[in-house]
Coordinates of C-alpha atoms in Angstrom, one line a residue:
Chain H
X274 CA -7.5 -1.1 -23.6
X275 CA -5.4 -0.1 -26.4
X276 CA -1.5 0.3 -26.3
X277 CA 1.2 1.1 -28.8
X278 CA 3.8 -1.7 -27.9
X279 CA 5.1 -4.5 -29.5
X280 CA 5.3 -7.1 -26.6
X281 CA 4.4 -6.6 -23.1
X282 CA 7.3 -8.7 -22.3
X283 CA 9.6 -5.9 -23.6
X284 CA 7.6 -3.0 -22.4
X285 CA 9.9 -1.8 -19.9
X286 CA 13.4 -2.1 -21.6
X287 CA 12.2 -0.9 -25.0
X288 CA 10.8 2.3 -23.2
X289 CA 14.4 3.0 -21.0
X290 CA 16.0 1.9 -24.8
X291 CA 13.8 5.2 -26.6
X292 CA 14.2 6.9 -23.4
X293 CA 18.3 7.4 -23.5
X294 CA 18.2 7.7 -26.9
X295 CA 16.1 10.5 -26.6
X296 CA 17.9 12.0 -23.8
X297 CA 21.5 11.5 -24.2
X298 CA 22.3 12.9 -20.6
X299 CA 20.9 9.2 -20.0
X300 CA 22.4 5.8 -19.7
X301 CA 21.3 2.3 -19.1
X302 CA 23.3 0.2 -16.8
X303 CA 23.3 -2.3 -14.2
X304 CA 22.3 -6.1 -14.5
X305 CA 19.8 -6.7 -17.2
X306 CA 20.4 -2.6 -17.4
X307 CA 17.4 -2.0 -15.3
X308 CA 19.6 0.9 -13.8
X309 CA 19.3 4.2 -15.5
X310 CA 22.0 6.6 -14.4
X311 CA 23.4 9.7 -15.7
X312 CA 26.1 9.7 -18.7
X313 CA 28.4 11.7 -16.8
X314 CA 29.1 9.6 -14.0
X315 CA 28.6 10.4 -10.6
X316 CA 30.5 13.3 -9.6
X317 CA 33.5 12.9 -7.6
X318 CA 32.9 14.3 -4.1
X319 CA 29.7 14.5 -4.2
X320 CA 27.0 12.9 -2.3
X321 CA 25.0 11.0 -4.1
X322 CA 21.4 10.5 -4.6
X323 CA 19.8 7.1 -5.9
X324 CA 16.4 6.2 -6.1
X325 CA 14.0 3.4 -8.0
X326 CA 11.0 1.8 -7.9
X327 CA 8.8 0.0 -10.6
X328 CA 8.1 1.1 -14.0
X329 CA 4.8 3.1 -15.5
X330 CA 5.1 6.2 -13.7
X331 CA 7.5 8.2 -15.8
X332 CA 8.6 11.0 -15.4
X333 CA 9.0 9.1 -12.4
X334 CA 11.5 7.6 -11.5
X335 CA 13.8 7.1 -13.9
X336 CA 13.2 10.9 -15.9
X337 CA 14.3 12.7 -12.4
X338 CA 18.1 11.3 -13.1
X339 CA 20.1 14.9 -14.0
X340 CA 22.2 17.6 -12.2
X341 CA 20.3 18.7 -9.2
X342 CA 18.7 16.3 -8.9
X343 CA 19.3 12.0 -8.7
X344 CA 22.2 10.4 -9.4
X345 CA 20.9 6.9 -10.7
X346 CA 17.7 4.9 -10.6
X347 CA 16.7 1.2 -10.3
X348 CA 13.8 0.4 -12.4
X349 CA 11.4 -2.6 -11.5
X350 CA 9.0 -4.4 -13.8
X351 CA 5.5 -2.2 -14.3
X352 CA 4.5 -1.0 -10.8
X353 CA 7.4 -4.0 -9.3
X354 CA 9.8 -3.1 -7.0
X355 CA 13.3 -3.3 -8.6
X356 CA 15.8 -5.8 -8.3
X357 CA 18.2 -6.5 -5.7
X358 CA 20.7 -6.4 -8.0
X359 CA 19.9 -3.1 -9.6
X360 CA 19.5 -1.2 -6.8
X361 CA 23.4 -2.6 -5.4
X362 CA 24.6 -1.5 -9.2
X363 CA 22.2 2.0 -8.8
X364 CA 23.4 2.8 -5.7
X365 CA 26.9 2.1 -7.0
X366 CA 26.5 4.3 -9.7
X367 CA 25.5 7.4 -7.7
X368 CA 28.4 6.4 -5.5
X369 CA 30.6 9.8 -5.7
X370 CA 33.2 8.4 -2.8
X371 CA 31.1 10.5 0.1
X372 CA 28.2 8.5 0.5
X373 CA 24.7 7.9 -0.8
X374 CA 21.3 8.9 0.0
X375 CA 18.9 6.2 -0.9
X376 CA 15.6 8.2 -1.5
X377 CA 12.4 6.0 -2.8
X378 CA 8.8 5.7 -2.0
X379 CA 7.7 3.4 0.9
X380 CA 6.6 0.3 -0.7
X381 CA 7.2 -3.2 0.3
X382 CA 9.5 -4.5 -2.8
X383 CA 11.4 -1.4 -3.0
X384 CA 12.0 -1.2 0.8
X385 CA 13.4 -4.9 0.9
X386 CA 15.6 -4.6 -2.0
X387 CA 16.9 -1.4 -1.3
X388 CA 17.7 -2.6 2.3
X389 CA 19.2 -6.0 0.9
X390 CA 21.2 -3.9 -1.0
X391 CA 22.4 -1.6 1.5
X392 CA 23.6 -5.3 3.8
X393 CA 25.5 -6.2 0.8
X394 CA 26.9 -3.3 0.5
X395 CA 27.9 -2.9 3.9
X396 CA 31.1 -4.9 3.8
X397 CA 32.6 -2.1 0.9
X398 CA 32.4 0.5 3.3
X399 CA 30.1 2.3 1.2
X400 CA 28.3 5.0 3.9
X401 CA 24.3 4.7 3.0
X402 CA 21.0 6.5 4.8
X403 CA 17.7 6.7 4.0
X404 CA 14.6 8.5 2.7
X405 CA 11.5 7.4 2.4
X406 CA 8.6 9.5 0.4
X407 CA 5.6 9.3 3.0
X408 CA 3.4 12.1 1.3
X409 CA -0.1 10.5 0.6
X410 CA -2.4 11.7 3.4
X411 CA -4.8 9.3 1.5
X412 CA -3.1 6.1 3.2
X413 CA -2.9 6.2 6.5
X414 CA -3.9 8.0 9.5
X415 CA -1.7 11.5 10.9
X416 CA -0.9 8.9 13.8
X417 CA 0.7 6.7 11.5
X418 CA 2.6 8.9 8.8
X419 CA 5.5 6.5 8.6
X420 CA 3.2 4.2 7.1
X421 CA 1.9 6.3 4.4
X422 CA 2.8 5.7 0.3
X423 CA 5.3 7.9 -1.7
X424 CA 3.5 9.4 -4.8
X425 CA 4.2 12.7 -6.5
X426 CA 5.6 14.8 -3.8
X427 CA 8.7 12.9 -3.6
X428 CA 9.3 14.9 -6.4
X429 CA 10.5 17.9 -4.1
X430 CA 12.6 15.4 -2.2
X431 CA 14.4 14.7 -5.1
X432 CA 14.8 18.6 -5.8
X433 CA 16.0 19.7 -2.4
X434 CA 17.8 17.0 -2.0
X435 CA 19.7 17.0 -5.1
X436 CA 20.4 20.9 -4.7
X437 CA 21.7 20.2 -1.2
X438 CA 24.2 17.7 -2.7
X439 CA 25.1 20.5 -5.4
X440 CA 26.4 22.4 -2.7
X441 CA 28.5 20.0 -1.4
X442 CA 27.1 18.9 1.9
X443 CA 27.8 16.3 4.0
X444 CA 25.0 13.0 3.5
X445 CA 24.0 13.3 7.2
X446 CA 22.6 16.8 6.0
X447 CA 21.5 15.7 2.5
X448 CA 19.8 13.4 4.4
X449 CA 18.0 15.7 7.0
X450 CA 17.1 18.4 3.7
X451 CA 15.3 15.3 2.8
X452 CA 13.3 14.0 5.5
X453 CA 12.5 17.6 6.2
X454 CA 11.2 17.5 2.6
X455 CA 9.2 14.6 3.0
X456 CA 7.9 15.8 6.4
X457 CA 6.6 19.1 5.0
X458 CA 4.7 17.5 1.9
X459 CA 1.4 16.6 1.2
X460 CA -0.2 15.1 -1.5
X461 CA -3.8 13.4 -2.1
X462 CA -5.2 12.0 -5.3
X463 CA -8.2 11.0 -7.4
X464 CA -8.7 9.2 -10.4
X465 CA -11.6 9.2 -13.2
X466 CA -10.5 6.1 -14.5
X467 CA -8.4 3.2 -14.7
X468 CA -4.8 1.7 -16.5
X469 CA -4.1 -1.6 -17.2
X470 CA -0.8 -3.0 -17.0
X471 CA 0.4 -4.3 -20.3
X472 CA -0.1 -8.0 -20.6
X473 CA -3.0 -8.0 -18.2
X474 CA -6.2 -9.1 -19.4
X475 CA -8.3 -6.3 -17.3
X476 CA -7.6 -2.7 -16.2
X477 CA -6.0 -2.7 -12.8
X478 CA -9.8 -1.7 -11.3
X479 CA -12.9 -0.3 -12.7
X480 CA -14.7 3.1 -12.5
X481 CA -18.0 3.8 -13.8
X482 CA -18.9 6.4 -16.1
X483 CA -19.9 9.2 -14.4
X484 CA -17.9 8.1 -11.5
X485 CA -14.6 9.1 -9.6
X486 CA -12.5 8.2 -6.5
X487 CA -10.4 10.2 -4.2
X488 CA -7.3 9.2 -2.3
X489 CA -6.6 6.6 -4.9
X490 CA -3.0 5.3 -5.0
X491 CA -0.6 5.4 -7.8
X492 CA -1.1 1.9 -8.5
X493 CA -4.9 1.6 -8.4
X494 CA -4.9 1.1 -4.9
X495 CA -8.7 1.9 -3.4
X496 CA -8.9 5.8 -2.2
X497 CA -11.0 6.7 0.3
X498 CA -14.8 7.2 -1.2
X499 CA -16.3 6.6 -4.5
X500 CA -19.0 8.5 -6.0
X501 CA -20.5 10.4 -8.6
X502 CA -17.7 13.0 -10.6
X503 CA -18.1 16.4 -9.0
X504 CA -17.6 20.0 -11.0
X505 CA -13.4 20.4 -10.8
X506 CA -14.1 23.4 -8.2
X507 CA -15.6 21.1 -5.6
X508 CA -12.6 18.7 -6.4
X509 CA -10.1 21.5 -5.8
X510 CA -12.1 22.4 -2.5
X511 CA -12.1 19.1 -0.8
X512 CA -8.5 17.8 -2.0
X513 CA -7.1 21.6 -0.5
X514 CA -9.1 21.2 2.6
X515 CA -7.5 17.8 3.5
X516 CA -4.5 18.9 2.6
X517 CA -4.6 21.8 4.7
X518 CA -5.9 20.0 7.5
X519 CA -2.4 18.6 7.3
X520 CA -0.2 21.6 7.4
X521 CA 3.0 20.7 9.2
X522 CA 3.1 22.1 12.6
X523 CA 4.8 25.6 12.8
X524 CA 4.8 26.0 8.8
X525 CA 4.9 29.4 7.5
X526 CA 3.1 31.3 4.6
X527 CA 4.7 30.1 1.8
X528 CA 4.1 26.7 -0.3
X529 CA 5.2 25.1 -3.3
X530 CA 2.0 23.2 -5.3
X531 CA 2.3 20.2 -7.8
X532 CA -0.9 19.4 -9.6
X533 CA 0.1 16.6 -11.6
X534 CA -1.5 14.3 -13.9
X535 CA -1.9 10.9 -13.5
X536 CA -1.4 10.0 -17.1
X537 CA -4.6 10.5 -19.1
X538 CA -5.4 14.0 -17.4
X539 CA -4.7 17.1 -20.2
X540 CA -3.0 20.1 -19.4
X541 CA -5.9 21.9 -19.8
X542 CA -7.9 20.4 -17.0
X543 CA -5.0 20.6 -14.8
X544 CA -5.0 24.5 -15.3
X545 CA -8.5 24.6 -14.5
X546 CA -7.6 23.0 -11.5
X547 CA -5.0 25.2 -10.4
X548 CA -6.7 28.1 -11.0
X549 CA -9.2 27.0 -8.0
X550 CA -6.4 25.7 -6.3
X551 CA -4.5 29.3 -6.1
X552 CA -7.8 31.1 -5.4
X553 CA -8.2 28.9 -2.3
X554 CA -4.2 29.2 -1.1
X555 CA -4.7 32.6 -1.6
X556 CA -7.5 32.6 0.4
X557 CA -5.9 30.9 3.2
X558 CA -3.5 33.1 3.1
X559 CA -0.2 31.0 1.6
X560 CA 1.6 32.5 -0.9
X561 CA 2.1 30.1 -4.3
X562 CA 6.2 29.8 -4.9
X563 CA 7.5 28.0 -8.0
X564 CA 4.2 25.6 -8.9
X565 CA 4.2 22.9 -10.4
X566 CA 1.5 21.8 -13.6
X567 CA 2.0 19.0 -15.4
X568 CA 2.4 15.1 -15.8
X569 CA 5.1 14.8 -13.1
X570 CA 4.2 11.3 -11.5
X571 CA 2.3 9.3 -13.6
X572 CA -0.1 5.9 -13.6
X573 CA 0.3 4.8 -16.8
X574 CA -2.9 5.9 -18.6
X575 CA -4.5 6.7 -15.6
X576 CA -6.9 9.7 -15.7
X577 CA -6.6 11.5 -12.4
X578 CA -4.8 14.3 -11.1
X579 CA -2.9 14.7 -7.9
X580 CA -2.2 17.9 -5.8
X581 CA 0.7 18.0 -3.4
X582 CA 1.4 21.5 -1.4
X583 CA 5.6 21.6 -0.2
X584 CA 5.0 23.9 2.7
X585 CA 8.2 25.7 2.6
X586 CA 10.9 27.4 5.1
X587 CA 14.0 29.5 3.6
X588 CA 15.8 26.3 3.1
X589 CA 13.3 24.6 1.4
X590 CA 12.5 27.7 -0.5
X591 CA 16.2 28.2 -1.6
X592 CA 17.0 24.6 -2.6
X593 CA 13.7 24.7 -4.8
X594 CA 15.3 27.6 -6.9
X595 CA 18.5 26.1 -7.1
X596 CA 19.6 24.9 -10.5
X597 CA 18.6 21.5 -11.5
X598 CA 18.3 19.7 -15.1
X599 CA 16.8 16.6 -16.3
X600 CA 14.5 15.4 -19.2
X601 CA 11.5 16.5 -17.5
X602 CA 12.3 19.5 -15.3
X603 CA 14.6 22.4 -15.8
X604 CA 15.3 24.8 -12.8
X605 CA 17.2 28.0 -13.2
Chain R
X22 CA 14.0 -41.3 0.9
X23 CA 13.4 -37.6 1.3
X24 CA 13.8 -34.4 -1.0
X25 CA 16.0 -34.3 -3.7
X26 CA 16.9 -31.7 -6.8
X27 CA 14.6 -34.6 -8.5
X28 CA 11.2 -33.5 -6.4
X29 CA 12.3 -29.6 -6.2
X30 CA 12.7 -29.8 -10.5
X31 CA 9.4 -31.4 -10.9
X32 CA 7.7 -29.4 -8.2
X33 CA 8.9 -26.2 -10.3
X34 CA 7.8 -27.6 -13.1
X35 CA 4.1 -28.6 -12.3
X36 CA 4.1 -24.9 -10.3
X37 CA 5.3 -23.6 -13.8
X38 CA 2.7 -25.3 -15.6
X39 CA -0.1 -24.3 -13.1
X40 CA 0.6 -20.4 -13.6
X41 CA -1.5 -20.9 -16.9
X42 CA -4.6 -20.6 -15.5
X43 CA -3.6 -19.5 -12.3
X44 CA -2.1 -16.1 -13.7
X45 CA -5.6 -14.2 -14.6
X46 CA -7.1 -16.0 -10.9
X47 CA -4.1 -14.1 -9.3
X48 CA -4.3 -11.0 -11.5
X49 CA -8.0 -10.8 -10.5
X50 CA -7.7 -11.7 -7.0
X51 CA -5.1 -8.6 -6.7
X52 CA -7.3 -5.9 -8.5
X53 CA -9.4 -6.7 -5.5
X54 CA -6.8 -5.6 -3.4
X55 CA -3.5 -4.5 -4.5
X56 CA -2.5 -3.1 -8.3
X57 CA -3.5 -6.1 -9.7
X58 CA 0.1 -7.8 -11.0
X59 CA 0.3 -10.6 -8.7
X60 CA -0.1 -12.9 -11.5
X61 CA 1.8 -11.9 -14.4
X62 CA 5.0 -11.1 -11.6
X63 CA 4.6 -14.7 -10.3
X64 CA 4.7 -16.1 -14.1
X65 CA 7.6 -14.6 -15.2
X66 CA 9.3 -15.6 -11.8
X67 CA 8.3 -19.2 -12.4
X68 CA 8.8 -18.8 -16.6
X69 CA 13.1 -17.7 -15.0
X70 CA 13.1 -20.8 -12.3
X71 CA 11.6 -23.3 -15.0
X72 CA 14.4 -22.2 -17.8
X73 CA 16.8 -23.2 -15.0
X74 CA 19.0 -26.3 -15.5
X75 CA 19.5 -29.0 -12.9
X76 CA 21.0 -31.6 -14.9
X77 CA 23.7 -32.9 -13.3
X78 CA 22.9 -31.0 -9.7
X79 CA 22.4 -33.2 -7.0
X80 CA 22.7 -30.3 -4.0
X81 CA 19.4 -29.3 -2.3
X82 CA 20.6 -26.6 -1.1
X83 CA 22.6 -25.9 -4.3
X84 CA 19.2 -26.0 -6.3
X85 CA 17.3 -24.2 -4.2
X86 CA 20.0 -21.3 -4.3
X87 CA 19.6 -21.3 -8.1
X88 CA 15.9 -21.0 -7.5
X89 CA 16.2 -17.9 -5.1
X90 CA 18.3 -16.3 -7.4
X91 CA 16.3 -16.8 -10.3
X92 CA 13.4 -15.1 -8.5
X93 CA 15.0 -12.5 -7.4
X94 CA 16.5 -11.6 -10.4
X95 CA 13.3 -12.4 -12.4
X96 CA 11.3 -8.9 -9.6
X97 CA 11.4 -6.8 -7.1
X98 CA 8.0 -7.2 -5.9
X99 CA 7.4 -7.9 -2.5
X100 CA 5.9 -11.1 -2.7
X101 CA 9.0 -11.8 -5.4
X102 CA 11.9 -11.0 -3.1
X103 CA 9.9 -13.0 -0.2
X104 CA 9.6 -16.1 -2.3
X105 CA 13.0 -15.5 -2.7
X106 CA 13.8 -15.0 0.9
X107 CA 12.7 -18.5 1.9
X108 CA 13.9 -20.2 -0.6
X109 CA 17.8 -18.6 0.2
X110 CA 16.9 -19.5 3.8
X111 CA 16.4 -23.2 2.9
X112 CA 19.3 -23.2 0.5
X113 CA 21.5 -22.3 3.0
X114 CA 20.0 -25.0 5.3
X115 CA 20.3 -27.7 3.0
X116 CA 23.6 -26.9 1.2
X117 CA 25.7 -30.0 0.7
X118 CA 22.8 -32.5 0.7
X119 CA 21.5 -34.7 -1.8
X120 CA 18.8 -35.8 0.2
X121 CA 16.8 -33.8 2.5
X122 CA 14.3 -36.5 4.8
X123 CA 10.7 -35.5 4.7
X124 CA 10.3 -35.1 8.4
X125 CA 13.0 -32.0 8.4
X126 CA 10.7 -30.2 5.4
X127 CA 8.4 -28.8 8.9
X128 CA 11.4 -26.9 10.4
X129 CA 12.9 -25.7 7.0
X130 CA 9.8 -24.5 6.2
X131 CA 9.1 -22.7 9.7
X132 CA 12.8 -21.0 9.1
X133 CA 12.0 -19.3 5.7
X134 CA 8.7 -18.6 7.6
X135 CA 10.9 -16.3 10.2
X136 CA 13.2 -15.4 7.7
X137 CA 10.4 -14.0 5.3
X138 CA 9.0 -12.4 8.4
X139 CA 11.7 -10.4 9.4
X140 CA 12.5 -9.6 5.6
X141 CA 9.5 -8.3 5.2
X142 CA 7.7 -6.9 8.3
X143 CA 4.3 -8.7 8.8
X144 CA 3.6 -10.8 11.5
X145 CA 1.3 -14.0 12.1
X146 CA -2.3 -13.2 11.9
X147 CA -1.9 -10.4 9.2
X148 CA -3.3 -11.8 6.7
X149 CA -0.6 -12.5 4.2
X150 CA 1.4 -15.4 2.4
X151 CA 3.1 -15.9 5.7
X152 CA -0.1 -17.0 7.4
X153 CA 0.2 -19.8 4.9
X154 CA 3.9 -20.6 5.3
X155 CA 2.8 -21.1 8.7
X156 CA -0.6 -23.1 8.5
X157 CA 1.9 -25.5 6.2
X158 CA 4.7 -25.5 8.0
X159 CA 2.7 -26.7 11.3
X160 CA 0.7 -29.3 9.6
X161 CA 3.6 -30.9 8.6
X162 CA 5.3 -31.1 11.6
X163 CA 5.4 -34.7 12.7
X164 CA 5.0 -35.9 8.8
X165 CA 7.8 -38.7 7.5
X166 CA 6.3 -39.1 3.9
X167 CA 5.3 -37.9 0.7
X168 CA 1.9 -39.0 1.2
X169 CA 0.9 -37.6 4.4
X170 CA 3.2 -34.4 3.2
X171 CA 0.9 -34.1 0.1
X172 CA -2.4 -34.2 1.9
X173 CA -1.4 -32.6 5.0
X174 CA -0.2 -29.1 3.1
X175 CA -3.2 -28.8 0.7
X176 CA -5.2 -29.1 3.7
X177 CA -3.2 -26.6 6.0
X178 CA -3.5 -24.3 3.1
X179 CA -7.3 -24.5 2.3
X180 CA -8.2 -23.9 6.2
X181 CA -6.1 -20.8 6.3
X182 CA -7.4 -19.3 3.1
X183 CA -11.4 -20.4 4.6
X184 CA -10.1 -18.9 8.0
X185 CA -8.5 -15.7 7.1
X186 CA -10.9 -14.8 4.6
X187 CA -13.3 -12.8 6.8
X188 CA -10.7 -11.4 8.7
X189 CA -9.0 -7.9 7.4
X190 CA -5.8 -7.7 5.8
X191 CA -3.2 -5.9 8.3
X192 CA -0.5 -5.6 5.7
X193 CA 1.1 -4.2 2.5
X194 CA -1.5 -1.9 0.7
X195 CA -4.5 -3.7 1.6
X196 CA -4.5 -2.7 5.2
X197 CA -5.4 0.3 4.6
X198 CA -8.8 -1.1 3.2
X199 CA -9.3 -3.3 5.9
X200 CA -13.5 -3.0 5.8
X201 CA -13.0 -3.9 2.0
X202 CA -10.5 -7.1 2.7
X203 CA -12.8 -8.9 4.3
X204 CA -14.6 -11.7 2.7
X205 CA -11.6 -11.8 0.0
X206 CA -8.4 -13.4 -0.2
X207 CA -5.0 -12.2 0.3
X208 CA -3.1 -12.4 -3.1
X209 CA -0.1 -13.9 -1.5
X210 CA -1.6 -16.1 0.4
X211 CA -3.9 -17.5 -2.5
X212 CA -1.0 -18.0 -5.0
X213 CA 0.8 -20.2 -2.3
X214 CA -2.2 -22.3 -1.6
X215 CA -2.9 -22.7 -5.4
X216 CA 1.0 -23.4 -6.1
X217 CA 0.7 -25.7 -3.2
X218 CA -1.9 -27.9 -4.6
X219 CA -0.8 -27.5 -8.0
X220 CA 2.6 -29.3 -6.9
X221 CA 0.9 -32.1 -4.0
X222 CA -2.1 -33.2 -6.2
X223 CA 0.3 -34.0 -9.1
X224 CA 3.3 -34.7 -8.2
X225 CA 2.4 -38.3 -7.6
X226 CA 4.9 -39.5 -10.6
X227 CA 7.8 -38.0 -8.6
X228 CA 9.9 -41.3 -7.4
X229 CA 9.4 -40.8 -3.1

């Protein structure tokens, strides 16, 4: 598989290198400055927001750093949890003197470093909670949500959780905007074909020609069939009917959607998806607020697509709207 | 004699040297299982501990603390921060000792197993690298010497991979595959068994 790099040793701090220097608003820190926060500073009196998690899904999770949204991220190796280290020197950096929110996907490496962090942090008196993004309905069973991955929804957390922070509340109810964000999402993916992580010899799995899988994780990680690529209608059609299946329990009419690539997936294809997708909302009587289309969580050169639906409340609804800013997402 | 910063330097070393071939294996082995990164995360944590100097360091527990850090500074993976777990745990249980006898290597090892247990969450009979902390760590109870050390682990650590190989993985991402895990190995557990041997079946220069 071909890659425009130079050394797959300096992948990851070359990229957050052309990354600030593209984006100004952005600046590396922390040990080894695998900590990207923003430029600014965290703002005084604010709660902040940190998150991280391993490399080769931007814009996750370093592009979500802005107003509105996260304070500071900790950046891992490709698909590695991040450092110890960087996630004490992240959260410290998001650290606005009224507590942080640590908000990151529930995998292993990035659970154990983020709570290592948080016990040595304890001693500073720093307040910390935590969120973590459960949306792949892929991963586990309804019974056992808590166990489920993080992929693209998180994405809302992030939002609603950064707007709730704008307006200056307390990190006990950032916190709850956030789990309620995370509770109310839903995501599944599928992919077409693999990545390979640089330096690897092989792609992380193989899929033949012809071929697709569904509920594939952001990492490669085996989905739940495997079988011959269907028309992008009868994609849409089962992805929404799982998803749906899944509606949170006393959820109104109104949803937010992400269809987002998972790397190698054009625009184009992701519009023929949603226009399937809106038909069948539609049909089901949800009303489409604010959707998403685009590469928002990536796998590297994964081609794939993922469909998250945010099933919404007034809250929700008015912390989506609110004003948020960062590389890859302008609100307002 | 027992363990000193002597036996832990060599043993990184000839783990160091092992990840050559072992890398790909791992890689592989992962794919299978996982996002396929086992090996190239477990080479650059052993390319950070072997750039590591012990010269003039004659603290087990000193070295071993230099190790930890240097593999947790080196990922963030799970199986990174767990190596690096166990080793703190023995660091702190051997600080201020030059010489560590062979018969307390058994109880060490069973307190980095609990430690990396309650770091990370899985429990015996999951199917992960802890199953082979604690197939080692039980054959060696009762051992007073290299020798019997040597042959003892290698053998713990080939019966667990034979035994837990047709049972399903209960943990990390594989779990939720379990159907699929059977019949192949846990990453984790095969890069500890391969280490192992890697360090007891040439290690034999290493004064005792």
């Amino acid at each position: 598989m071909k890659k425009l790099i130079n050394d797959p040793a300096h992948y990851v701090d070359e990229m957050l290198d052309g990354l600030c220097a593209a984006h100004p608003s952005l600046t590396r820190d922390g040990p080894a400055g695998r900590v990207i926060r923003r430029t600014e500073g965290a703002r005084a009196g604010k709660v902040g927001i940190v998150t991280g998690g391993g490399s080769g899904h931007l814009p996750l999770f370093t592009g979500y750093v802005g107003p509105g949204l996260v304070d500071a991220c900790s950046i891992g190796n490709v698909f590695e949890g991040p450092t110890v280290d960087s996630c004490i020197a992240a959260i410290k950096a998001a650290d606005g003197g009224r507590g942080v929110l640590r908000l990151y996907g529930n995998y292993g490496g990035d659970r154990m470093n983020f709570d290592m962090a948080g016990e040595f942090l304890e001693d500073d008196g720093l307040e910390l909670s935590t969120v973590l993004g459960t949306d792949d309905i892929a991963s586990a069973a309804p019974d056992e949500r808590n166990r489920r991955r993080g992929v693209a929804g998180i994405v809302y957390a992030y939002k609603i959780a950064g707007a709730r922070a704008d307006e200056g509340a307390s990190l006990a109810e950032v916190t709850a905007a956030a789990a309620k964000a995370v509770e109310r999402t839903r995501t599944i993916g599928c992919a077409l074909s693999s990545c390979q992580i640089p330096g690897a010899a092989e792609p992380s799995f193989r899929i033949a020609p012809g071929e697709m899988e569904m509920g594939i994780g952001i990492h490669g990680e085996p989905g739940i069939w495997r079988d011959t690529l269907k028309p992008a209608d009868a994609v849409v059609d089962e992805m929404v009917d799982r998803l749906l299946a899944e509606r949170p329990e006393g959820s109104g009419r109104r949803v937010s959607v992400l269809v987002n690539s998972l790397g190698a997936t054009p625009l184009e294809e992701l519009f023929i998806l949603y226009r399937r997708l809106a038909a069948r909302l539609d049909k089901a009587g949800l009303t489409v607020v604010q959707p998403l289309v685009g590469p928002y969580v990536t796998s590297m050169e994964m081609a794939g697509v993922s469909l998250s639906l945010c099933f919404l409340d007034e809250e929700l609804e008015r912390l989506l709207a609110a004003p948020a800013s960062c590389p890859f997402w302008k609100v307002g | 004699m027992g363990l000193t910063v002597t036996h832990i330097a060599a043993g990184v070393s000839l783990a160091h040297a092992r990840m050559t071939t072992l890398e790909q294996e791992l890689n592989m082995a992962d794919s299978r299982l996982g996002d396929g990164d086992t090996g190239g995360m477990l080479r650059r944590v052993l390319d950070l501990m072997a750039e590591q100097r012990m010269d003039g360091i004659d603290d087990v527990g000193v070295s071993l603390g230099i190790l930890a850090k240097a593999a947790a500074a080196a990922t963030g993976s799970s199986l990174g921060t767990l190596l690096a777990t166990g080793l703190l745990t023995m660091s702190k249980r051997t600080k201020g000792r030059a010489e560590v006898p062979w018969s307390e290597l058994a109880p060490l090892l069973e307190q980095a197993r609990d430690a990396v247990m309650a770091r990370g969450g899985a429990k015996l009979g999951d199917k992960t690298v802890v199953d082979a902390l604690d197939a080692v760590s039980s054959a060696l109870a009762g051992a007073g010497d290299q020798a019997a050390i040597r042959s003892r682990a290698v053998a713990a650590c080939d019966e667990a991979l034979v035994r837990f190989r047709n049972e399903p993985c209960r943990m990390g991402r594989a779990r939720m595959y379990a159907e699929k895990s059977i019949g192949m190995d846990d990453p984790g557990m095969l890069a500890f068994a391969r280490l192992t041997a890697g360090i007891c079946q040439r290690d034999r220069d290493v004064g005792s």
